[in-house]
XYZ file of C-alpha atoms in Angstrom:
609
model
C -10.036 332.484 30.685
C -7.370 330.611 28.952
C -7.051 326.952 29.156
C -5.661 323.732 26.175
C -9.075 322.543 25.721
C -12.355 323.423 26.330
C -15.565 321.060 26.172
C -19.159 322.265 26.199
C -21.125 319.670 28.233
C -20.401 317.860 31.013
C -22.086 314.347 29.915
C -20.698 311.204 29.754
C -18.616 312.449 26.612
C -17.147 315.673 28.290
C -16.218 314.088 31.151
C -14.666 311.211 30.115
C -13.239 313.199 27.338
C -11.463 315.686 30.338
C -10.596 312.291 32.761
C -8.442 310.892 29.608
C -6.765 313.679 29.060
C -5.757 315.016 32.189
C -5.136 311.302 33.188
C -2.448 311.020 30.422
C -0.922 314.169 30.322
C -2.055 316.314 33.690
C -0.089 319.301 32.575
C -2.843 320.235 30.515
C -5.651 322.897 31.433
C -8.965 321.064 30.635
C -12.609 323.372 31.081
C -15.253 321.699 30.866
C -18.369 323.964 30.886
C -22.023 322.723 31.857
C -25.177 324.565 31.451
C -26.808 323.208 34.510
C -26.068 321.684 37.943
C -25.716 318.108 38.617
C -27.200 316.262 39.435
C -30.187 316.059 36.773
C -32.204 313.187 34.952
C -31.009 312.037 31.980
C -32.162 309.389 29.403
C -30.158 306.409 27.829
C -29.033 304.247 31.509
C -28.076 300.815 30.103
C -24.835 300.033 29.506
C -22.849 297.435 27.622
C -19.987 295.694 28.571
C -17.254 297.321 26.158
C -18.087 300.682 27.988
C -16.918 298.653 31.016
C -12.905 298.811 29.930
C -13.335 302.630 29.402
C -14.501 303.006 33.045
C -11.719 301.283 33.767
C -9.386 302.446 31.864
C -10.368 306.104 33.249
C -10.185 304.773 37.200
C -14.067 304.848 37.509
C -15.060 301.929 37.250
C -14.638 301.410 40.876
C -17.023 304.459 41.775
C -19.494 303.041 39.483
C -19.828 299.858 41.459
C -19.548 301.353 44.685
C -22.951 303.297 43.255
C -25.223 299.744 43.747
C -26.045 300.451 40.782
C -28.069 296.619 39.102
C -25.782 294.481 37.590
C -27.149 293.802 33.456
C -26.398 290.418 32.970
C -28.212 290.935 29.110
C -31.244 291.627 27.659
C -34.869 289.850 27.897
C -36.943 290.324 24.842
C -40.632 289.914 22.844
C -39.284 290.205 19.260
C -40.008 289.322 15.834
C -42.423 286.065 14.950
C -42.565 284.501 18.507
C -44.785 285.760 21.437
C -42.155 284.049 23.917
C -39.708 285.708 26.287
C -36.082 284.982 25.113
C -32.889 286.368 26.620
C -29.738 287.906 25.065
C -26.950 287.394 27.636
C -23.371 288.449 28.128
C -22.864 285.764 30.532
C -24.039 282.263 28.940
C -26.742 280.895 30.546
C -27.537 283.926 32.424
C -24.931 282.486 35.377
C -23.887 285.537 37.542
C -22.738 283.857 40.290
C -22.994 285.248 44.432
C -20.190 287.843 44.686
C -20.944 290.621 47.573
C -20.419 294.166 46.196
C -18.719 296.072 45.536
C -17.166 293.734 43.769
C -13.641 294.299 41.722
C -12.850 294.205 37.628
C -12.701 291.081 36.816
C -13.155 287.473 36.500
C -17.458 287.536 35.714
C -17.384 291.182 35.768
C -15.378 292.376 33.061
C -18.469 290.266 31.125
C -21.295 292.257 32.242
C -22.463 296.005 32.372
C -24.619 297.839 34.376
C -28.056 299.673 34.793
C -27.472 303.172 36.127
C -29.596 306.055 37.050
C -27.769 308.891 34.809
C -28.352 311.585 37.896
C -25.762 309.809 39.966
C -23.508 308.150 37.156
C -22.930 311.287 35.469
C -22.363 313.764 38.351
C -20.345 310.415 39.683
C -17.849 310.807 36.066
C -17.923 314.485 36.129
C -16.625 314.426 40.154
C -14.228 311.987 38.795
C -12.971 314.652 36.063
C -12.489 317.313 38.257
C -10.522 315.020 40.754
C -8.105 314.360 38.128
C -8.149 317.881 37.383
C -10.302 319.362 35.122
C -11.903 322.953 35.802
C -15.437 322.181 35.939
C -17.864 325.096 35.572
C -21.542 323.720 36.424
C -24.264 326.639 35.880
C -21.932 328.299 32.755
C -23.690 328.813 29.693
C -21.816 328.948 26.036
C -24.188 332.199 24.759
C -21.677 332.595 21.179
C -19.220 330.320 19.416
C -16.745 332.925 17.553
C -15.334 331.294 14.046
C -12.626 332.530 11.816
C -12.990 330.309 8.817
C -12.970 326.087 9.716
C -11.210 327.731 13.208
C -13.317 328.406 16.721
C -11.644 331.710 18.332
C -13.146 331.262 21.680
C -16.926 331.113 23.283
C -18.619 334.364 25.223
C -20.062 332.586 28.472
C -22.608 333.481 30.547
C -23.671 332.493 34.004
C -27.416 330.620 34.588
C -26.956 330.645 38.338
C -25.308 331.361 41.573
C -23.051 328.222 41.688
C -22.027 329.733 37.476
C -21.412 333.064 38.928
C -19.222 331.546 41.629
C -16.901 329.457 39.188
C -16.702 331.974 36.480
C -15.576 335.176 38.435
C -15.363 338.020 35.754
C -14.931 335.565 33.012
C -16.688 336.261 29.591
C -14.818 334.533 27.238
C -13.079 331.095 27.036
C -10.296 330.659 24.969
C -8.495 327.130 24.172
C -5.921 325.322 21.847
C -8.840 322.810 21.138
C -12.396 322.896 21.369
C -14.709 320.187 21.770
C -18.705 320.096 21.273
C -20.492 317.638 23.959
C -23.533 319.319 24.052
C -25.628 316.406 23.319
C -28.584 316.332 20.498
C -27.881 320.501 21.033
C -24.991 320.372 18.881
C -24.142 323.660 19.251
C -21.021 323.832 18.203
C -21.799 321.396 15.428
C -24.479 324.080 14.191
C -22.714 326.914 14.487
C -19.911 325.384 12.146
C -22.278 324.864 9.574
C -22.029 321.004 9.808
C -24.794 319.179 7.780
C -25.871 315.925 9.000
C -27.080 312.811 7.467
C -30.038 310.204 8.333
C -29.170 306.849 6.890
C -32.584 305.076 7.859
C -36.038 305.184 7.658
C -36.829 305.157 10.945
C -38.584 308.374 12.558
C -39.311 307.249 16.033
C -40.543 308.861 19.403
C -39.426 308.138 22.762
C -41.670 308.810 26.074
C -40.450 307.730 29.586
C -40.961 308.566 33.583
C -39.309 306.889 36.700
C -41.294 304.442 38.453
C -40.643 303.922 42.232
C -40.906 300.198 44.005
C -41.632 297.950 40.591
C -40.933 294.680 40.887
C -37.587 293.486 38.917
C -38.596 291.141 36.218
C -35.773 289.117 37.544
C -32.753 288.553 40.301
C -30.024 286.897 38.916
C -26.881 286.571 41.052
C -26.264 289.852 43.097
C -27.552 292.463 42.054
C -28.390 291.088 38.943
C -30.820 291.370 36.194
C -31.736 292.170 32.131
C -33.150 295.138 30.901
C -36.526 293.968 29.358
C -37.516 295.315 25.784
C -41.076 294.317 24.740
C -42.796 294.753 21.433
C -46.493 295.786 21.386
C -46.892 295.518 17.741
C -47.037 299.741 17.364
C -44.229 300.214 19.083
C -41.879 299.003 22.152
C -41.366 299.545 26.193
C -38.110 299.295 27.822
C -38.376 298.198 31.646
C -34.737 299.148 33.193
C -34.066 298.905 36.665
C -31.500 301.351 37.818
C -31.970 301.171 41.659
C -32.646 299.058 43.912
C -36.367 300.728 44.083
C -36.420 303.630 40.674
C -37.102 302.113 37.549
C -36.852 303.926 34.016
C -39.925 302.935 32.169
C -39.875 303.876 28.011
C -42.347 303.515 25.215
C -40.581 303.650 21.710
C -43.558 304.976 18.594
C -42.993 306.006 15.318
C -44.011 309.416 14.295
C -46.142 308.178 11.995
C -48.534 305.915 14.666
C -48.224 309.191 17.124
C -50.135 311.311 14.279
C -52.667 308.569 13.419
C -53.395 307.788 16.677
C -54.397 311.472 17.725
C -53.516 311.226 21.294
C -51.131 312.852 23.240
C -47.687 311.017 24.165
C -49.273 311.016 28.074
C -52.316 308.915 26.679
C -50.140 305.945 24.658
C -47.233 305.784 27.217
C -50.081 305.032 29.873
C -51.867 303.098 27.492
C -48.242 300.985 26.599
C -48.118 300.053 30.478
C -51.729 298.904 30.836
C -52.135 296.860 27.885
C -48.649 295.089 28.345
C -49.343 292.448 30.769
C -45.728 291.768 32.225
C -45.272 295.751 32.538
C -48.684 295.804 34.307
C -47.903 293.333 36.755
C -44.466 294.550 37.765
C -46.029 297.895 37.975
C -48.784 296.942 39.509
C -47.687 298.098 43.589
C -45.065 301.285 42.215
C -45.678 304.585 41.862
C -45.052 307.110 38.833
C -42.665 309.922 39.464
C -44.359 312.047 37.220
C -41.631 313.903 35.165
C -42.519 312.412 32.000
C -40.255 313.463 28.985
C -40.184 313.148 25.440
C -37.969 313.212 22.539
C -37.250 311.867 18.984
C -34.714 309.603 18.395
C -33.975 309.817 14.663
C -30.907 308.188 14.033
C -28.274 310.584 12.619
C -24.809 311.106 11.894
C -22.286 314.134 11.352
C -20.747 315.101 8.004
C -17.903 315.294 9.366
C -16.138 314.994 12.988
C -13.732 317.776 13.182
C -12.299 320.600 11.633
C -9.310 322.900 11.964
C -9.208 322.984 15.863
C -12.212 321.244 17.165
C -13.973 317.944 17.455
C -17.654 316.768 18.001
C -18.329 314.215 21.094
C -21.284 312.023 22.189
C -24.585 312.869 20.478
C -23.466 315.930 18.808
C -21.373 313.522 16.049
C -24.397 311.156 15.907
C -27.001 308.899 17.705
C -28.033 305.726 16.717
C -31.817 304.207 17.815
C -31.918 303.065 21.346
C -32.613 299.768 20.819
C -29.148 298.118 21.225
C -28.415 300.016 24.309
C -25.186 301.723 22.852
C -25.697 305.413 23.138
C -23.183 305.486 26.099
C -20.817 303.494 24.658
C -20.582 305.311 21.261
C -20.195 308.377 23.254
C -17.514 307.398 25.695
C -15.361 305.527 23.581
C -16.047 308.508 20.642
C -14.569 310.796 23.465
C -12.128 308.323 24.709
C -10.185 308.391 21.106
C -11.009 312.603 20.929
C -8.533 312.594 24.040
C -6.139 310.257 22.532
C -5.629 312.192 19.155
C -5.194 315.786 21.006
C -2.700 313.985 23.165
C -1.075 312.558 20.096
C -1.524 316.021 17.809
C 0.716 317.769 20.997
C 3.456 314.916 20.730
C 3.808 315.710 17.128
C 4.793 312.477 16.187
C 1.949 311.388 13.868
C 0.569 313.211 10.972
C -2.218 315.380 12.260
C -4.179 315.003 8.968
C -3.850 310.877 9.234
C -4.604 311.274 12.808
C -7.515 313.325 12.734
C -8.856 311.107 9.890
C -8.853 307.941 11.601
C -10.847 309.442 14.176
C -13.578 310.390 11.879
C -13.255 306.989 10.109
C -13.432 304.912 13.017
C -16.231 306.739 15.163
C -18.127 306.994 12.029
C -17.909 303.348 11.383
C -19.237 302.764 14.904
C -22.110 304.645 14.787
C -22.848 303.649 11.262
C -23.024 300.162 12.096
C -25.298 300.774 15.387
C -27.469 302.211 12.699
C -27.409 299.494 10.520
C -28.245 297.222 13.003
C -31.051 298.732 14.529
C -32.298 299.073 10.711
C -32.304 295.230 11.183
C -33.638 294.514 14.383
C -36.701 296.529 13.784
C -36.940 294.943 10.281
C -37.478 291.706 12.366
C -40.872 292.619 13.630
C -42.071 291.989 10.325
C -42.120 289.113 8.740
C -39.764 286.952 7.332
C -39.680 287.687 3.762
C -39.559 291.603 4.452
C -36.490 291.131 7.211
C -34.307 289.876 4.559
C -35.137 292.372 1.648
C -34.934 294.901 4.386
C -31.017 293.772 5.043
C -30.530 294.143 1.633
C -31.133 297.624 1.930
C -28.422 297.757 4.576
C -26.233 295.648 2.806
C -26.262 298.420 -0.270
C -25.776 301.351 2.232
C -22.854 299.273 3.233
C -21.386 299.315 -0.622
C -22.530 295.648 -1.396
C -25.031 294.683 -4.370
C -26.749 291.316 -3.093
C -29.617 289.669 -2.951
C -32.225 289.552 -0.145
C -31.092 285.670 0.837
C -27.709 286.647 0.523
C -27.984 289.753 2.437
C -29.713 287.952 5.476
C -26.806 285.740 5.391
C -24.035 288.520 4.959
C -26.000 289.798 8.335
C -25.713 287.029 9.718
C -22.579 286.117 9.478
C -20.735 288.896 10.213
C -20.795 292.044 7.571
C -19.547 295.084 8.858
C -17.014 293.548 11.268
C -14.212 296.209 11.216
C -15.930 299.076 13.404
C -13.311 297.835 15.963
C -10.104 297.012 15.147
C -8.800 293.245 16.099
C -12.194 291.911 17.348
C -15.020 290.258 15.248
C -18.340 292.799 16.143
C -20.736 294.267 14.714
C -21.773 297.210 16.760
C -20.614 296.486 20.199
C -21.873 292.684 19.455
C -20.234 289.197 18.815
C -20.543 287.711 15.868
C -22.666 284.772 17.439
C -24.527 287.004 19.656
C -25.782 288.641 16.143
C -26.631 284.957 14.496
C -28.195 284.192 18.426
C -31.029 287.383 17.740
C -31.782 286.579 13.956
C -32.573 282.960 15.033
C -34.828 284.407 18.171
C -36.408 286.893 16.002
C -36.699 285.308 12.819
C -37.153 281.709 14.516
C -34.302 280.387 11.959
C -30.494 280.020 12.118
C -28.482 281.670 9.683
C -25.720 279.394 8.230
C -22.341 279.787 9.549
C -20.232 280.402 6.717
C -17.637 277.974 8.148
C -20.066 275.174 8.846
C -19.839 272.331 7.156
C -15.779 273.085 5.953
C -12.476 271.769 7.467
C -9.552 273.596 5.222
C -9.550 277.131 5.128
C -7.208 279.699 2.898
C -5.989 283.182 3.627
C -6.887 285.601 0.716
C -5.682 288.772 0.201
C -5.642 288.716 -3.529
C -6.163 292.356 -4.807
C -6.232 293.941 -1.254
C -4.032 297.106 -0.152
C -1.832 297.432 2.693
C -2.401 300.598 4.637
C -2.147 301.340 8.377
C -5.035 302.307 10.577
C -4.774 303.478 14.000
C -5.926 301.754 17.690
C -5.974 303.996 20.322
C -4.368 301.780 23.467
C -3.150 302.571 26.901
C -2.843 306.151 25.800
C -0.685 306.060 22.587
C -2.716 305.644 19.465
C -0.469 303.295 16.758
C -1.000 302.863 13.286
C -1.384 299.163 12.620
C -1.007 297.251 9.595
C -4.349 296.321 7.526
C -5.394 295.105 4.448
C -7.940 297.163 2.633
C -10.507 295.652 0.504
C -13.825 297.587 -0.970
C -15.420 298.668 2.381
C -13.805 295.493 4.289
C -10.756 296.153 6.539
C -8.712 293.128 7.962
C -5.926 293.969 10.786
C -3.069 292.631 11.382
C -3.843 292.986 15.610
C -5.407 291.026 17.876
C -7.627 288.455 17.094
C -7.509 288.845 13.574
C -4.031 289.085 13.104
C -3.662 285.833 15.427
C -6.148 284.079 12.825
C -3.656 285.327 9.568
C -0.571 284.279 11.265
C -2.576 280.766 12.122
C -3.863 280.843 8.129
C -0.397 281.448 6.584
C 1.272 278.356 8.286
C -2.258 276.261 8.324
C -5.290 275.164 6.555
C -6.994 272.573 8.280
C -9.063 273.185 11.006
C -8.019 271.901 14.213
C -4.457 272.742 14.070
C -5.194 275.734 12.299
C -7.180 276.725 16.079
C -4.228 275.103 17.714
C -2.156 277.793 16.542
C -4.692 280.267 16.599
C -4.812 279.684 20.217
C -0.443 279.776 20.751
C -0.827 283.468 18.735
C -3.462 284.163 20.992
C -1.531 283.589 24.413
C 1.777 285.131 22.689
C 0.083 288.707 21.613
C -2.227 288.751 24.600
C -0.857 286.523 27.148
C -3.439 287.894 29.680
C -6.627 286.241 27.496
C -8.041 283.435 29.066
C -7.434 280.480 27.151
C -10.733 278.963 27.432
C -12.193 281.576 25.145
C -10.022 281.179 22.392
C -11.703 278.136 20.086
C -15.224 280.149 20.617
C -13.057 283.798 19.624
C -11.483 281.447 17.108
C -14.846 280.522 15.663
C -16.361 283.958 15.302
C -13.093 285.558 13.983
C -12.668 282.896 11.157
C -16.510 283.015 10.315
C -15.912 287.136 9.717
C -13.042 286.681 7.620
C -15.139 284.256 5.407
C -18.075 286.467 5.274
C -15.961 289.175 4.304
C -14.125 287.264 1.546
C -10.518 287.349 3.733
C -10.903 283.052 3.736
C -11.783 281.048 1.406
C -13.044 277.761 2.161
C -13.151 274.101 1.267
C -14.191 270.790 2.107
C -11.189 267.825 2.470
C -13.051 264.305 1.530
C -12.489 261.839 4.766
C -11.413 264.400 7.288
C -13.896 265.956 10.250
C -16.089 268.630 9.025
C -17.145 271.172 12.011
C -20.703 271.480 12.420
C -22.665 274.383 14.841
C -26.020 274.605 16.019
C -28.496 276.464 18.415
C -29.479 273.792 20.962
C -30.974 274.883 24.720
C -30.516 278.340 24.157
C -27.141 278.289 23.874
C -24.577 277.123 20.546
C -22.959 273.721 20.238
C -20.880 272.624 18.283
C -18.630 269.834 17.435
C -17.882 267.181 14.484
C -20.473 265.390 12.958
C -20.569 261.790 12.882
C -22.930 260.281 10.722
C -25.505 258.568 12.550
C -23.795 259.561 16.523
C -23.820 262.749 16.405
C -21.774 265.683 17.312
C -18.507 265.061 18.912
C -16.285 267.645 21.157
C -14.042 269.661 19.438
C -13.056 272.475 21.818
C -9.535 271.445 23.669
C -11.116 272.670 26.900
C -14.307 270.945 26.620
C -14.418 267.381 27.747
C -14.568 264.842 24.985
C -17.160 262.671 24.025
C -20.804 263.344 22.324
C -22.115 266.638 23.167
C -25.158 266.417 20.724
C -27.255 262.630 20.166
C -27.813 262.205 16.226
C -31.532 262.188 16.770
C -31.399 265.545 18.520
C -29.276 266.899 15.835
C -31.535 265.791 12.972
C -34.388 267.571 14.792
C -32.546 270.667 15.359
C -30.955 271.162 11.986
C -34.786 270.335 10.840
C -35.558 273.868 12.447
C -32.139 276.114 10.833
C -33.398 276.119 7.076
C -33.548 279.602 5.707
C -35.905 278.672 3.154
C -39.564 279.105 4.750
C-alpha cells in the first residue's frame, strides 16, 4: 500500500497532522494507521485556549462544541504558601456570560477552552480526518519499521481485529514519501531510529486516575462553564476535571519517590487523595467510581532530535512536559500542525528543506522546553519562598543565563523565555501577566514589572544578528525577520514587531502605546482594539526582561505604575498622595486606585521576605 505520508497513531497529533494536510493540499494520499478502535479512554482532557485556533483552523472546532463538552473558563487552585482557593482565568473575572450552545468562534469564545472526554474528542478529530480524506485504518498494527540509514523504507502491518482485517485487505506493507511517528509515549518509530532522549528536570512523578460518574461541579459559571480544579495535598496533587455533563476525570499526581516510601499500592493513595481532600470528598460524596483506574509516569522528556531524512516525530513521541499546565494537547496539535505545514512546504520546493526542517525542530523544541521549565517552577512553589527562587535559578541556567536566585525569580517573572511563539509575549502557552498573576498567588508576592516605575523606553539591538525564522500561517510557512541575541529571539511580526516600529519613532510612554496601538490595527486590523494597551504592556515588559529595551526614568513626566488589586491588575499613573490615575485610552478616566489603597497594596509586593 502506497500512499505520500503515513502516520502511526491516530491521536490528537495524527489526526490533526492528516486534517492539515489533506485540508491544504487534498491531492495527497494521507494513512493514518491506529492500533485500536475508537473510541477508547485516554488521559490529558483539558485544553487551553491557543489549541482553540488550531481546531479552527482545521474546521473542527465546530464539532467540538456541538460535543457539550464544559466550557474551561481557567483554572482553580491550592498552591504554594496559602491554604486559600485562587483562580487562574482566561476570561477576567471569571465572566462567561449566558450564550446557548452550540455557540460559534468568537467574541468570549475564542478566550476560553474546553474540558473534553478524550473517547469522543479524539474519535470526533479522527472522523474529521477521514472526512477530509485521509485513509484511516483503525485495528492496524505497525509490527516492523524498515530503515536504510537516517531513511524509513516502509512498515510491515498487521491486523489486531476484524474492523483491521477489513481496512487492510492483503496489505502487509506501507510505503510513503514521509513518515510520521504519533504513537504517543510508545515512540516507536522514535526507538527504532535510535533517537536518545533527554530529561531536563528533576521531577519523577506518577499519575493515577478513574472516571467518576454524577460529582458535583465545583462550579457553574456562564453556560456550560467551569475551571478545572488542581489541589495540593502536600505529597502530591488531584486534578478534578469535568468533561461531561455527569463523567468526571479524577487524578492524583505523586512522586516516585513518596510512592516507594509510602509502601502502598497506587489503588490505596489515589483513594486515600479523595478522602482526605475535603473539597474532593464533598463533590464526590453522591458519584460513583467507574473503576478503570490507570496509571502512568509522567517524566518530563524531550527528543534529541525531531526528524531525520524522511520522517518526523508528533505529539508525545517528540516530548511531554508535566501535566500541570494543562498543555499536553496543545504541544501536540500545534507540534503536528507545523509537521503538516513543512511537508506541504518541502513538496512546493520553494524553501530550503534543511532551513525548513530546522525551524521545526527549533520551534517545537522551544515549546516543550519551556512547558518544562515552567512546571520546574510551579512545583518549586510548593516550597517555600527562599527555595522557589534558587530553584528558578536552576531554570534560568538550563535556559543559558548565569543569575542569581533574586534575579532569576524576577527574570521568571517577568517574562524569560518569551520567544517559544513567534510575535506574542508567552511563556508556554501563558501571558506574560498571567505568569506574574501565579507567582504572586503562589508565592503571596508580586514580582516587579520591569517597566514599572519608567516612562521613556529605548530599542536595543546593539550586538544582535539578523536572521529569519519561520511562522507557519494560513498554510504557507514564511521566514520572518528576527534579531538573534544569546538564547533571546525578537521578531519583527506581530506584536513585537508593532512594539519596534512604535520604539524606533518613540520613547515616551503614552505615545509610544499610541503608536503601538496604530501598528497594531495596520498589521492585524482584525485585533480588537481594546486589548492593545494590556498586549502593549506585556510585550514591552518582555522586551525589557530580555534586554531588547532599555529603560529610563524622565524627571516631571508620569511614571506608569501596576499592581495586583481584587484579583485582577491595575494600573495607571501615580500621583503622589491621590493615587493611581487611568491610563488605558479605553478605560474611563479618573482614579482607578485611592492612595491609601495603593500604599497598602504595594506594602504586600516586596520581594524581600
Amino acid at each position: 500500500m502506497d500512499c505520500d505520508v503515513a502516520i502511526i497513531g491516530g491521536g490528537p497529533a495524527g489526526s490533526t497532522l492528516g486534517a492539515f494536510l489533506r485540508l491544504y493540499n487534498p491531492e495527497l494520499k494521507v494513512t493514518i494507521l491506529e492500533r485500536e478502535v475508537f473510541p477508547r479512554d485516554h488521559v490529558g482532557e483539558s485544553l487551553l485556549p491557543y489549541l482553540m485556533h488550531v481546531l479552527a483552523e482545521m474546521g473542527a472546532w465546530d464539532k467540538i462544541e456541538a460535543a457539550n463538552f464544559p466550557v474551561k473558563v481557567g483554572g482553580q487552585y491550592r498552591w504554594g504558601v496559602s491554604d486559600d482557593l485562587w483562580s487562574l482565568d482566561f476570561i477576567t473575572n471569571a465572566d462567561l456570560k449566558e450564550e446557548e450552545r452550540p455557540a460559534r468562534f468568537a467574541g468570549q469564545r475564542i478566550l476560553t477552552a474546553f474540558q473534553v472526554d478524550r473517547a469522543k474528542y479524539d474519535k470526533i478529530l479522527l472522523d474529521h480526518a477521514k472526512e477530509l480524506g485521509c485513509s484511516v485504518l483503525e485495528g492496524v498494527k505497525v509490527l516492523a519499521i524498515k530503515k536504510d540509514g537516517d531513511r524509513i523504507a516502509g512498515f510491515d502491518v498487521v491486523a489486531t481485529c476484524e474492523t483491521g482485517e477489513a481496512v487492510l485487505g492483503e496489505a502487509k506493507e506501507i510505503t510513503a514519501r514521509y513518515y510520521v511517528d504519533a504513537s504517543g509515549n510508545t515512540g516507536m518509530m522514535r526507538r527504532a531510529m535510535g533517537v536518545e532522549v533527554d530529561s531536563p528536570t528533576s521531577l519523577r512523578n506518577v499519575a493515577v486516575w478513574d472516571y467518576w460518574q454524577n460529582a458535583e461541579w465545583a462550579e457553574k459559571i456562564g453556560t456550560g462553564g467551569t475551571r478545572i480544579l488542581v489541589l495540593s495535598i502536600g505529597w502530591g496533587w488531584i486534578w478534578f476535571i469535568p468533561v461531561g455533563p455527569t463523567r468526571t476525570s479524577l487524578g492524583l499526581v505523586t512522586s516516585a519517590e513518596y510512592l516507594k516510601q509510602s509502601g502502598k499500592k497506587l489503588e490505596e493513595l489515589y483513594m486515600e487523595a479523595v478522602q482526605i481532600e475535603p473539597t474532593i470528598a464533598r463533590l464526590t460524596q453522591a458519584a460513583d467510581r467507574e473503576n478503570i483506574l490507570q496509571a502512568t509516569k509522567d517524566w518530563s522528556f524531550i527528543a534529541e532530535k525531531l526528524f531525520g531524512e524522511n520522517w518526523f516525530l508528533a505529539g508525545d513521541s517528540a516530548g511531554f512536559a508535566d501535566p500541570i499546565l494543562s498543555g499536553g494537547l496543545t504541544l501536540a496539535q500545534n507540534g503536528a500542525r507545523k509537521i503538516a505545514y513543512t511537508i506541504l512546504e518541502l513538496d512546493r520546493g520553494e524553501l530550503d528543506p534543511t532551513w525548513l526542517k530546522d525551524e521545526f525542530d527549533r520551534s517545537q523544541r522551544a515549546n516543550i522546553l519551556n512547558h518544562i521549565n515552567f512546571a520546574d517552577y510551579w512545583y518549586s512553589a510548593n516550597g517555600h519562598f527562599k527555595d522557589l527562587k534558587g530553584y528558578c535559578a536552576e531554570i534560568a541556567r538550563d535556559a543559558g543565563l548565569d543569575l542569581e536566585p533574586e534575579e532569576a525569580f524576577r527574570w521568571m517573572g517577568s517574562g524569560g523565555f518569551t520567544s517559544d511563539k513567534l510575535g506574542e509575549a508567552l511563556t508556554g502557552s501563558y501571558t506574560i501577566g498571567t505568569v506574574k498573576y501565579s507567582i504572586n498567588q503562589m508565592s503571596g508576592r508580586m514580582p516587579k514589572w520591569e517597566l514599572d516605575g519608567f516612562n521613556s523606553f529605548k530599542l536595543n539591538i546593539e550586538g544582535a544578528t539578523l536572521t529569519r525564522l519561520a511562522s507557519y500561517e494560513r498554510g504557507r510557512i514564511q521566514a520572518l525577520q528576527c534579531f538573534i541575541r544569546g538564547n533571546h529571539v525578537l521578531p519583527n511580526y506581530m506584536a513585537f514587531g508593532a512594539m519596534g516600529t512604535a520604539l524606533r519613532k518613540e520613547s515616551e510612554f503614552e505615545p509610544l502605546m499610541e503608536l503601538f496601538s496604530s501598528e497594531m490595527r495596520r498589521r492585524l486590523p482584525k485585533s480588537d482594539p481594546t486589548q492593545h494597551f494590556w498586549v502593549g504592556l506585556q510585550t514591552l515588559e518582555a522586551m525589557i526582561a530580555e534586554g531588547w529595551v532599555t529603560t529610563a526614568l524622565v524627571p516631571r513626566a508620569k511614571v506608569l505604575k501596576i499592581v495586583v488589586h481584587n484579583n485582577g491588575y491595575t494600573y495607571g499613573w501615580l500621583r503622589e498622595g491621590v493615587g493611581l490615575m487611568s491610563v488605558d485610552p479605553f478605560q474611563p478616566n479618573g482614579l482607578v486606585l485611592p492612595w491609601d489603597e495603593y500604599l497598602a497594596v504595594t506594602r504586600e509586593m516586596s520581594l524581600t521576605p
